[in-house]
mmCIF file of C-alpha atoms in Angstrom:
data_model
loop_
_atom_site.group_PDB
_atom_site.id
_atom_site.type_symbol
_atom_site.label_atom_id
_atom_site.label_comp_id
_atom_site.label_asym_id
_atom_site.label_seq_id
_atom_site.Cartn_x
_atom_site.Cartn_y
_atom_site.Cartn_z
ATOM 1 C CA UNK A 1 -8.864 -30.158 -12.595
ATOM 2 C CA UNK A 2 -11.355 -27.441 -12.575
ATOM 3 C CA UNK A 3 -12.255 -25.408 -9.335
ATOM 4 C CA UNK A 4 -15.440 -24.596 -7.850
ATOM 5 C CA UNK A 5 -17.252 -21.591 -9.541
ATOM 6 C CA UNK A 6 -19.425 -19.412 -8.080
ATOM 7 C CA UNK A 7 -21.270 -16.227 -9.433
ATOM 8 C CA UNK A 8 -21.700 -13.729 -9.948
ATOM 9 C CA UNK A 9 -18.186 -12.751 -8.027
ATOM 10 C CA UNK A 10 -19.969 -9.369 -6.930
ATOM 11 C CA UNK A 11 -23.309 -8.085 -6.288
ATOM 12 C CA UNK A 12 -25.212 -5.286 -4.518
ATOM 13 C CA UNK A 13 -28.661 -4.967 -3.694
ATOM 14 C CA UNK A 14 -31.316 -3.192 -1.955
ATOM 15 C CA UNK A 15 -32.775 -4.204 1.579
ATOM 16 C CA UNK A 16 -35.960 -6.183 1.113
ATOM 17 C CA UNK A 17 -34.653 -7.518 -2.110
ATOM 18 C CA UNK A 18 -33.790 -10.609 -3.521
ATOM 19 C CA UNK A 19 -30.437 -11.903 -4.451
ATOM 20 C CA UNK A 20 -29.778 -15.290 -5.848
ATOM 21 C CA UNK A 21 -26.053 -17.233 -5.966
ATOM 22 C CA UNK A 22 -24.861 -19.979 -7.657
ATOM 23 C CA UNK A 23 -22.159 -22.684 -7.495
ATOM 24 C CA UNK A 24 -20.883 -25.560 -9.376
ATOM 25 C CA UNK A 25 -18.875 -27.885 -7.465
ATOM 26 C CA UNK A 26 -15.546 -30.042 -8.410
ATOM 27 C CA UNK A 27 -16.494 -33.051 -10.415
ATOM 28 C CA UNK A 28 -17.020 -36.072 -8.381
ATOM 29 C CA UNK A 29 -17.448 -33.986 -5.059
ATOM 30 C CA UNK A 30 -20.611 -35.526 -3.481
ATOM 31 C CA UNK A 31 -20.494 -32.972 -0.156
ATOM 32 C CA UNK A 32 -21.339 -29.395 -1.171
ATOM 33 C CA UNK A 33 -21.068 -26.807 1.585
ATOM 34 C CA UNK A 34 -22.756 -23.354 1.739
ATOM 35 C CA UNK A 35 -20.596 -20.696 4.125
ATOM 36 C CA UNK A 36 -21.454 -17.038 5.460
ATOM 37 C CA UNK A 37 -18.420 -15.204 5.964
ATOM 38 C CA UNK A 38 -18.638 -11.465 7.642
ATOM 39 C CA UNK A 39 -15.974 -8.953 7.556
ATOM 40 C CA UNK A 40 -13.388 -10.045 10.358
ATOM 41 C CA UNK A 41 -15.336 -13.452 11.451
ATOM 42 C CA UNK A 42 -14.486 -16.864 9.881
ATOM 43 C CA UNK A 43 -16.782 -18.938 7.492
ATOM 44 C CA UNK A 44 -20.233 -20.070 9.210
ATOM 45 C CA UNK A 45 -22.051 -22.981 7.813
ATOM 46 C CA UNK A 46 -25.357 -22.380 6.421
ATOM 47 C CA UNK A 47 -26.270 -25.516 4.771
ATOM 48 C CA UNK A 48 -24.549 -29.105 3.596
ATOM 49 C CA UNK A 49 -25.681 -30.696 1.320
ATOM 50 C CA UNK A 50 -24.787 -34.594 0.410
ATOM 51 C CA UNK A 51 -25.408 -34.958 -2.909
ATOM 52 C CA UNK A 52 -29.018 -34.009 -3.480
ATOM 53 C CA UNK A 53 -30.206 -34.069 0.456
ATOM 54 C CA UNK A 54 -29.622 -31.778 3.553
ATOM 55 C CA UNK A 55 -27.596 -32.930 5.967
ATOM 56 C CA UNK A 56 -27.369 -29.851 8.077
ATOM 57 C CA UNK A 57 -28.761 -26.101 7.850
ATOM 58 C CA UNK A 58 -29.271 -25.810 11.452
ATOM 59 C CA UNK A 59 -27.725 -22.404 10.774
ATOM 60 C CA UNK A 60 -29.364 -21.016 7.846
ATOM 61 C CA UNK A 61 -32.287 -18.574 8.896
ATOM 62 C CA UNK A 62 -34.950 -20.408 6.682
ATOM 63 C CA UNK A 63 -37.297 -16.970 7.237
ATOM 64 C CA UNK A 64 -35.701 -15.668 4.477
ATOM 65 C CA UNK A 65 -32.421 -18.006 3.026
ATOM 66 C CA UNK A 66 -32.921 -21.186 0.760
ATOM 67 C CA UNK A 67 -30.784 -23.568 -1.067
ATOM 68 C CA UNK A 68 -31.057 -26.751 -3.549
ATOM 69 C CA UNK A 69 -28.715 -28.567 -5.094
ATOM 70 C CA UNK A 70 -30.001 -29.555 -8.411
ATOM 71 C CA UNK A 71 -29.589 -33.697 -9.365
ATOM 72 C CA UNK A 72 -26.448 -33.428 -6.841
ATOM 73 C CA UNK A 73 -24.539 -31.479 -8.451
ATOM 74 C CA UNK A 74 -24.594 -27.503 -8.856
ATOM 75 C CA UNK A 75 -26.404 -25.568 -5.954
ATOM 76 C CA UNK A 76 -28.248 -22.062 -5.534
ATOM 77 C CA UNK A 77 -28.607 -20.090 -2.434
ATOM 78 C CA UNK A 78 -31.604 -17.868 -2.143
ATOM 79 C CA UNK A 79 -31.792 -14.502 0.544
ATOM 80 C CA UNK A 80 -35.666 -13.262 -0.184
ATOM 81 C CA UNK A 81 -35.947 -10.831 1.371
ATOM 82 C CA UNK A 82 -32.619 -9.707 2.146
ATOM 83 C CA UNK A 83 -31.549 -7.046 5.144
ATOM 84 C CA UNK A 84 -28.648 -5.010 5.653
ATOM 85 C CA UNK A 85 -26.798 -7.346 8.238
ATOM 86 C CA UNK A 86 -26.854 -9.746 5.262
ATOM 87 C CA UNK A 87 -23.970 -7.858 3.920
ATOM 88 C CA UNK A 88 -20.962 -10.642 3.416
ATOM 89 C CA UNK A 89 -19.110 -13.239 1.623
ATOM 90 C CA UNK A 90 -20.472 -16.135 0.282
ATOM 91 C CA UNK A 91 -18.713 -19.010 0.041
ATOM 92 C CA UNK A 92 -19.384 -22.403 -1.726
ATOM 93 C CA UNK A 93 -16.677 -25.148 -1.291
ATOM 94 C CA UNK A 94 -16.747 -29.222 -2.515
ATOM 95 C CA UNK A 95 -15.470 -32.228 -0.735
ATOM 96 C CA UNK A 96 -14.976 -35.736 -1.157
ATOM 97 C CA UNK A 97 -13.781 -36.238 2.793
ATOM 98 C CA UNK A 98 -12.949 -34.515 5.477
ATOM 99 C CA UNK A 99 -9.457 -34.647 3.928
ATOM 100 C CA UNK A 100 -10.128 -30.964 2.611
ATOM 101 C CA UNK A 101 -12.497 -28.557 1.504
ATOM 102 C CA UNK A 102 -12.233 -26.763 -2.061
ATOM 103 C CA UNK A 103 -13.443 -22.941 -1.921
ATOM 104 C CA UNK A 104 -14.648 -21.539 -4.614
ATOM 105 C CA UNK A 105 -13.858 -17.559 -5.168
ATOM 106 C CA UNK A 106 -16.614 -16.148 -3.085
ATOM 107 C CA UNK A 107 -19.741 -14.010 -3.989
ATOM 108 C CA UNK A 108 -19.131 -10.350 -2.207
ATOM 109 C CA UNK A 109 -22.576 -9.065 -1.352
ATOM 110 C CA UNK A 110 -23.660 -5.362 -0.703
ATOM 111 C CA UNK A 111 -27.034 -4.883 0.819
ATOM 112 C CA UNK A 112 -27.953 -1.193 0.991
ATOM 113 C CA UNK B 1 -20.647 -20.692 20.592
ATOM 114 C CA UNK B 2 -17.321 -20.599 18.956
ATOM 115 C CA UNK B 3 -15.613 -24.225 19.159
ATOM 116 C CA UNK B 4 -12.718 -23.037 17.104
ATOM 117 C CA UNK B 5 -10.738 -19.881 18.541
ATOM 118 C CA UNK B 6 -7.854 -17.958 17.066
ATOM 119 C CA UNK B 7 -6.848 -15.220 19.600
ATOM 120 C CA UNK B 8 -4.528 -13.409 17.499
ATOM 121 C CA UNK B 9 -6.227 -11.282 14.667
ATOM 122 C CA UNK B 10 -2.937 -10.303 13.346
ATOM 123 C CA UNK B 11 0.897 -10.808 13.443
ATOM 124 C CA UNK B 12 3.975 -8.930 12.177
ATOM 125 C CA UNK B 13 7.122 -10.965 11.635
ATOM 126 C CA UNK B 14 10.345 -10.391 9.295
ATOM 127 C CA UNK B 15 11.184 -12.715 6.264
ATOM 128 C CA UNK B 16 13.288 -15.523 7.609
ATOM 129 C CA UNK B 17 12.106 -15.407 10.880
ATOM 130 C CA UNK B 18 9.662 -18.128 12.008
ATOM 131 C CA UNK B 19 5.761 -17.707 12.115
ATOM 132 C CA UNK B 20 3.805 -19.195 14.673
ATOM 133 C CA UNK B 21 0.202 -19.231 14.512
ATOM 134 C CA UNK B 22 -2.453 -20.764 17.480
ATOM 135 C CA UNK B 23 -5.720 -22.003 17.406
ATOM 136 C CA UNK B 24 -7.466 -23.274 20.398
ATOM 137 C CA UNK B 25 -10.625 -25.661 20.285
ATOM 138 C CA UNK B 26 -13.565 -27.133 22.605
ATOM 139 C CA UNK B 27 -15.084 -29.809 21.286
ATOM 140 C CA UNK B 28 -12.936 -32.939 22.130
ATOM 141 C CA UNK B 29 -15.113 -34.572 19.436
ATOM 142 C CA UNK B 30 -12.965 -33.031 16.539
ATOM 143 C CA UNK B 31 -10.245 -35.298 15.014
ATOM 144 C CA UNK B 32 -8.973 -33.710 11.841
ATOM 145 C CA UNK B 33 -7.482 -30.302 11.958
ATOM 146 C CA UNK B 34 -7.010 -28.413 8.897
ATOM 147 C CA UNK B 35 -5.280 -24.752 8.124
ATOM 148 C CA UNK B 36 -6.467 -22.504 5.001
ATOM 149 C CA UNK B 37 -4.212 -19.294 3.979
ATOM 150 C CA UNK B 38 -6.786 -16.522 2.145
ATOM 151 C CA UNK B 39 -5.659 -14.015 0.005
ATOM 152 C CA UNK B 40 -7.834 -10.612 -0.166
ATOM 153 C CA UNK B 41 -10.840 -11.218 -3.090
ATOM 154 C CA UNK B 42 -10.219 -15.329 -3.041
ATOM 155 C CA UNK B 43 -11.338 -18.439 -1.279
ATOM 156 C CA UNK B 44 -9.509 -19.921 1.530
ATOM 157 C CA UNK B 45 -7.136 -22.378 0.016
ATOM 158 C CA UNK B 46 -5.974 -25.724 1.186
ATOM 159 C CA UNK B 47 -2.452 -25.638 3.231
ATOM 160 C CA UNK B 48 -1.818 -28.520 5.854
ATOM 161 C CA UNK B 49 -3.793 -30.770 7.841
ATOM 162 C CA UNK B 50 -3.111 -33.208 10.964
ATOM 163 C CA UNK B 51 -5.508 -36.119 12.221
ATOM 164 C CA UNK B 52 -5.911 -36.395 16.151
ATOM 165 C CA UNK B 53 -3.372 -39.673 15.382
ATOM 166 C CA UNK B 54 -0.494 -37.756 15.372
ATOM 167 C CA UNK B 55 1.296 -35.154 17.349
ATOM 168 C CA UNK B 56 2.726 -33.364 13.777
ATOM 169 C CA UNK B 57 2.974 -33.091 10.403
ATOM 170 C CA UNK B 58 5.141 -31.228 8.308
ATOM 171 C CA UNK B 59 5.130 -30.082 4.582
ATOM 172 C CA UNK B 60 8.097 -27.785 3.444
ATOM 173 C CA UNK B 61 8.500 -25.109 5.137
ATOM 174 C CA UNK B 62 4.793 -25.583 6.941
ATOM 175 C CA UNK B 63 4.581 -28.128 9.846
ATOM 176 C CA UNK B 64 1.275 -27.845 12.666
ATOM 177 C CA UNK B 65 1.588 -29.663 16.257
ATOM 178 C CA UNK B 66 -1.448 -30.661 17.301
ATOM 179 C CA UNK B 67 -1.539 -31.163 21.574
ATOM 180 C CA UNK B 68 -4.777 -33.256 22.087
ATOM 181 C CA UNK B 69 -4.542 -32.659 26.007
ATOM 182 C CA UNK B 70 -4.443 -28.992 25.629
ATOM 183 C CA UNK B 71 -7.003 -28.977 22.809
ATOM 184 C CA UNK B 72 -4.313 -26.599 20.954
ATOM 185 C CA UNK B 73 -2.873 -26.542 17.451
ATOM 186 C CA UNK B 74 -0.466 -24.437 16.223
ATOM 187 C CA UNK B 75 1.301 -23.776 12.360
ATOM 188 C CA UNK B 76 4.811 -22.825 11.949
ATOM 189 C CA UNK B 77 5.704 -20.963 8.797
ATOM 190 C CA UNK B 78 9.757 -21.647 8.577
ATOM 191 C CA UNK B 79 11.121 -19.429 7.154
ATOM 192 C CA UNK B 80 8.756 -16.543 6.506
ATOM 193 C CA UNK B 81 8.421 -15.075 2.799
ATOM 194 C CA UNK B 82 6.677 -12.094 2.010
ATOM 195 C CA UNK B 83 4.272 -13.952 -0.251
ATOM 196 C CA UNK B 84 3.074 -15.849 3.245
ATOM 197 C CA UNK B 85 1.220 -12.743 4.164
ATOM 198 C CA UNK B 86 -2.646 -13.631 4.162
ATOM 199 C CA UNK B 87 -5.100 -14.252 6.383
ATOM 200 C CA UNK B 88 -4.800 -17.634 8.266
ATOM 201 C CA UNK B 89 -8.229 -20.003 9.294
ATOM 202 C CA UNK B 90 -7.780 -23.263 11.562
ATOM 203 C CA UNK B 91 -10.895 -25.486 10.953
ATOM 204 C CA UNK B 92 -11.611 -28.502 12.924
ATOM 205 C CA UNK B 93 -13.876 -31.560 11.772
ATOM 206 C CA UNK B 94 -15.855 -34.220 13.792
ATOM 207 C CA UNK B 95 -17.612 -37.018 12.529
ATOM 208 C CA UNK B 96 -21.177 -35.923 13.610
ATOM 209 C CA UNK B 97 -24.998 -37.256 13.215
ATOM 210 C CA UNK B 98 -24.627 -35.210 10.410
ATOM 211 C CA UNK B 99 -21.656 -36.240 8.594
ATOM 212 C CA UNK B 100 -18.650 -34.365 8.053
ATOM 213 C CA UNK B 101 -18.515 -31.101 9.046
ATOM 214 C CA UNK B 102 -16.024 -27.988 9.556
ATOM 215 C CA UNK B 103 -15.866 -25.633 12.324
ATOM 216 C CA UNK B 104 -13.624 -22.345 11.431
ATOM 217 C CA UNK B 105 -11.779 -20.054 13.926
ATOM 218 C CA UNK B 106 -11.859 -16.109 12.689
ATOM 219 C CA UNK B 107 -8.593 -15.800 11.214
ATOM 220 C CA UNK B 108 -5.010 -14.126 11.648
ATOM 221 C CA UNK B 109 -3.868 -11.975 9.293
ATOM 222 C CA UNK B 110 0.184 -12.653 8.669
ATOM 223 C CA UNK B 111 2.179 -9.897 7.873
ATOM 224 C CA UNK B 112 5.830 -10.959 6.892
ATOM 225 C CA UNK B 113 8.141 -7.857 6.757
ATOM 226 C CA UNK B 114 10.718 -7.394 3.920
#
């Protein structure tokens, strides 16, 4: 069974640009999940996503962050424009239940 | 406001000595309790889970407790192997308006000694 994929696995940009991610969940997984994860913190939820819909980004600062998930299955999250304190990893994990979550590898970002 | 707390950032123990790791929650609406292990430059992967059910449940040499009245899990890593050394998340999940969703504490990084 294939994992989640995310890319690219590494990027670094300038403040004030943009920076776009992308994930393809497990096959099958109907609950995508969107997670923020700064150096020495644990993963915070930015969006979730059942299939298609939202079903919570109370945490993701809309101003400038943006996700879809396209026909329910892979997703893109959007930081236009992006600051410095944007600087983390982004994670993108699948689920069927609440059994688990599958994480993909992570998307390091650098914002300069 | 954190609803998932790990108090230890780190911990040193020898190989074949036992591991203990703690997590604390809040919300007395979580039910399922789940631990990830992270190696540096990967994604938190999958290691044990409990539902508010039961009191423990054990898989090899990984079992957690879970005490409901003290809103308190903890993992025990019996024994210890060098390749256990990663960082540690406990992640809690409640059946919100939302749906399912999964609160993270910040981690402890296990070092097991040679």
């Amino acid at each position: 069974e294939a994992g989640v994929a995310q890319s690219p696995r590494y990027k670094i940009i300038e403040k004030r640009q943009s920076v776009a991610f992308w994930c393809n969940p497990i096959s099958g997984h109907a609950t995508l999940y969107w997670y923020q994860q700064i150096l020495g913190q644990g993963p915070k939820l930015l969006i979730q996503f059942q299939n298609n819909g939202v079903v919570d980004d109370s945490q993701l600062p809309k101003d400038r962050f943006s996700a879809e998930r396209l026909k329910g299955v892979d997703s893109t999250l959007k930081i236009q424009p992006a600051k410095l304190e944007d600087s983390a990893v982004y994670l993108c994990a699948s689920s069927i239940d609440r059994s688990t979550q599958y994480f993909g590898p992570g998307t390091r970002l650098t914002v300069l | 406001d954190q609803q998932v707390k790990q108090n230890s950032p780190s911990l040193s123990v020898q190989e074949g000595r036992i591991s203990i790791l703690n997590c604390d929650y809040t919300n007395s609406m979580f039910d399922y309790f789940l631990w990830y292990k992270k190696y540096p430059a990967e994604g938190p992967t999958f290691l044990i889970s409990i539902s508010s059910i039961k009191d423990k449940n054990e898989d090899g040499r990984f079992t957690v407790f879970l005490n409901k009245s003290a809103k308190h899990l903890s993992l025990h890593i019996v024994p210890s192997q060098p390749g256990d050394s990663a960082v540690y998340f406990c992640a809690a999940s409640g059946k919100g308006d939302t749906g399912n969703q999964f609160y993270f504490g910040t981690g402890t990084s296990l070092t097991v000694i040679p």
